[in-house]
CSV table of C-alpha atoms in Angstrom, one decimal:
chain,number,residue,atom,x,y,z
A,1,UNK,CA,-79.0,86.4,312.5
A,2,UNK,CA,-78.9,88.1,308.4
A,3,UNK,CA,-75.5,87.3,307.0
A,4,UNK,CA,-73.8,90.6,305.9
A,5,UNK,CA,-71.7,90.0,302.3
A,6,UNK,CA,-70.2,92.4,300.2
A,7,UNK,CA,-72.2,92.7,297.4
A,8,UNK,CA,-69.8,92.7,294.2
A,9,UNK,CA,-72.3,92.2,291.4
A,10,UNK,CA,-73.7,96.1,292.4
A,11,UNK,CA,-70.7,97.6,290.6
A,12,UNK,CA,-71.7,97.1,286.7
A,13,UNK,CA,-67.7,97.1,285.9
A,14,UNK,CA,-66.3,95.4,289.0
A,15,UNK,CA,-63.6,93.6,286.6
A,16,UNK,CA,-62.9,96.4,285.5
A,17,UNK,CA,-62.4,98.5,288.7
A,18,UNK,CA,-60.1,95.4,289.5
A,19,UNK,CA,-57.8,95.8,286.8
A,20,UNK,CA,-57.1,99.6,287.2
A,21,UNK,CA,-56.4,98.8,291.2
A,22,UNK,CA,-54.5,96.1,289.8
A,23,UNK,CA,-52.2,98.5,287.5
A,24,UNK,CA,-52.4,101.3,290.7
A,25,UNK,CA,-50.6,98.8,292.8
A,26,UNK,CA,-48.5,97.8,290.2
A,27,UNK,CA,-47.3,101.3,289.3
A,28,UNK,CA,-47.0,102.2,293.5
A,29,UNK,CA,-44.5,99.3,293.7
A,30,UNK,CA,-42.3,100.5,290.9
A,31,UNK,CA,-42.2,103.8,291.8
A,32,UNK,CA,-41.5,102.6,295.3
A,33,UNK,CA,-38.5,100.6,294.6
A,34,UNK,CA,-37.3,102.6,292.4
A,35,UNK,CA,-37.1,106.0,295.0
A,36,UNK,CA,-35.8,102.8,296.9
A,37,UNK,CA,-33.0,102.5,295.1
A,38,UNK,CA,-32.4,106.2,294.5
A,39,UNK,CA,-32.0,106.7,298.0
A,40,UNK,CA,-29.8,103.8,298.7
A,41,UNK,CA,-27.6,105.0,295.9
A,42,UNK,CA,-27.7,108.8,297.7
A,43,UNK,CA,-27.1,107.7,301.2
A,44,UNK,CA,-23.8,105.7,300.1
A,45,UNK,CA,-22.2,107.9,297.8
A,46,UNK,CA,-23.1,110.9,300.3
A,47,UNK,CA,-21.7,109.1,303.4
A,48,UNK,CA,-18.1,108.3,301.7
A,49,UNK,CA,-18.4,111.7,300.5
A,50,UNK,CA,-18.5,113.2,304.3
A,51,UNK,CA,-22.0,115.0,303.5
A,52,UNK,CA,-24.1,113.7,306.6
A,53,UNK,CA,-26.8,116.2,306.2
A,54,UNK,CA,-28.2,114.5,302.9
A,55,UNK,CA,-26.8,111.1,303.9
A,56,UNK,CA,-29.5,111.3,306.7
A,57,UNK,CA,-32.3,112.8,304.8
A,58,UNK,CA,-31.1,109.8,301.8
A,59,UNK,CA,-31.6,107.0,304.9
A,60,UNK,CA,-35.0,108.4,305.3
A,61,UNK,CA,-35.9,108.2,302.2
A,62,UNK,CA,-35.2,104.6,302.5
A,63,UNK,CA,-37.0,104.0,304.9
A,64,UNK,CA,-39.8,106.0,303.5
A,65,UNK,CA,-39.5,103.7,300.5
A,66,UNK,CA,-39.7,100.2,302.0
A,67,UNK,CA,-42.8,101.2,304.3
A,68,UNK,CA,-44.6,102.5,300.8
A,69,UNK,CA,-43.4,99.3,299.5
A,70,UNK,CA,-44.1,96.9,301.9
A,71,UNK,CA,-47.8,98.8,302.7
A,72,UNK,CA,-48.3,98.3,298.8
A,73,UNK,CA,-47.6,95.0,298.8
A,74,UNK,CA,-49.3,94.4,301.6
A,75,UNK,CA,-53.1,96.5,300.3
A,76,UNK,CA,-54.3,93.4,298.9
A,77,UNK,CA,-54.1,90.7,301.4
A,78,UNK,CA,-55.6,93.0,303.5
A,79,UNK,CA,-58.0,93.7,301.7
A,80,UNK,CA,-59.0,89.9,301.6
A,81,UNK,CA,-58.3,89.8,305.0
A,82,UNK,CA,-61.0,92.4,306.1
A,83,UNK,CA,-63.4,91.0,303.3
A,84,UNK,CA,-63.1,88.0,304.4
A,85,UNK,CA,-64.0,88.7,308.3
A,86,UNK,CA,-66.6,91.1,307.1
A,87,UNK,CA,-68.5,88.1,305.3
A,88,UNK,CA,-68.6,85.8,308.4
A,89,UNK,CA,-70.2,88.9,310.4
C-alpha cells in the first residue's frame, strides 16, 4: 500500500501562503466579534425600546456572528484534523 502525504514543499512560498491565511483568520475573527458586539448592543437597546422587529433581526445577527466566529476559530484545527487523517490514508 503507497502512503498518500500532502506534499508542502510543492508550493515555492508555502510560508508565506501561511502567514496571509494566518492574517485572513485573524481579520475574520475581529470582524466577527465585533458585528458580535454590534448586534448585542442593537438587540438590547431595541428590546427596552419596544421595537421587536429589529430586536429580532439584531438576535440574528448574533447568532450569525458567533457561528462566523466560532467556524473561524474552528478552520484551523480542522484543517489539521483532515491533514492529519489524509496522511495516515
Amino acid at each position: 500500500m503507497t502512503a498518500v502525504a500532502p506534499n508542502f514543499g510543492a508550493v515555492t512560498a508555502s510560508g508565506e501562503l501561511a502567514r496571509v491565511i494566518g492574517a485572513l483568520l485573524t481579520i475574520t475573527l475581529v470582524i466577527a466579534v465585533g458585528a458580535l458586539v454590534v448586534c448585542a448592543v442593537t438587540w438590547a437597546l431595541t428590546a427596552s425600546t419596544g421595537h421587536w422587529h429589529t430586536a429580532m433581526r439584531a438576535r440574528t445577527g448574533v447568532w450569525v456572528a458567533l457561528g462566523a466566529a466560532a467556524l473561524a476559530g474552528a478552520a484551523l484545527a480542522c484543517t489539521n484534523y483532515f491533514l492529519g487523517v489524509g496522511a495516515n490514508l
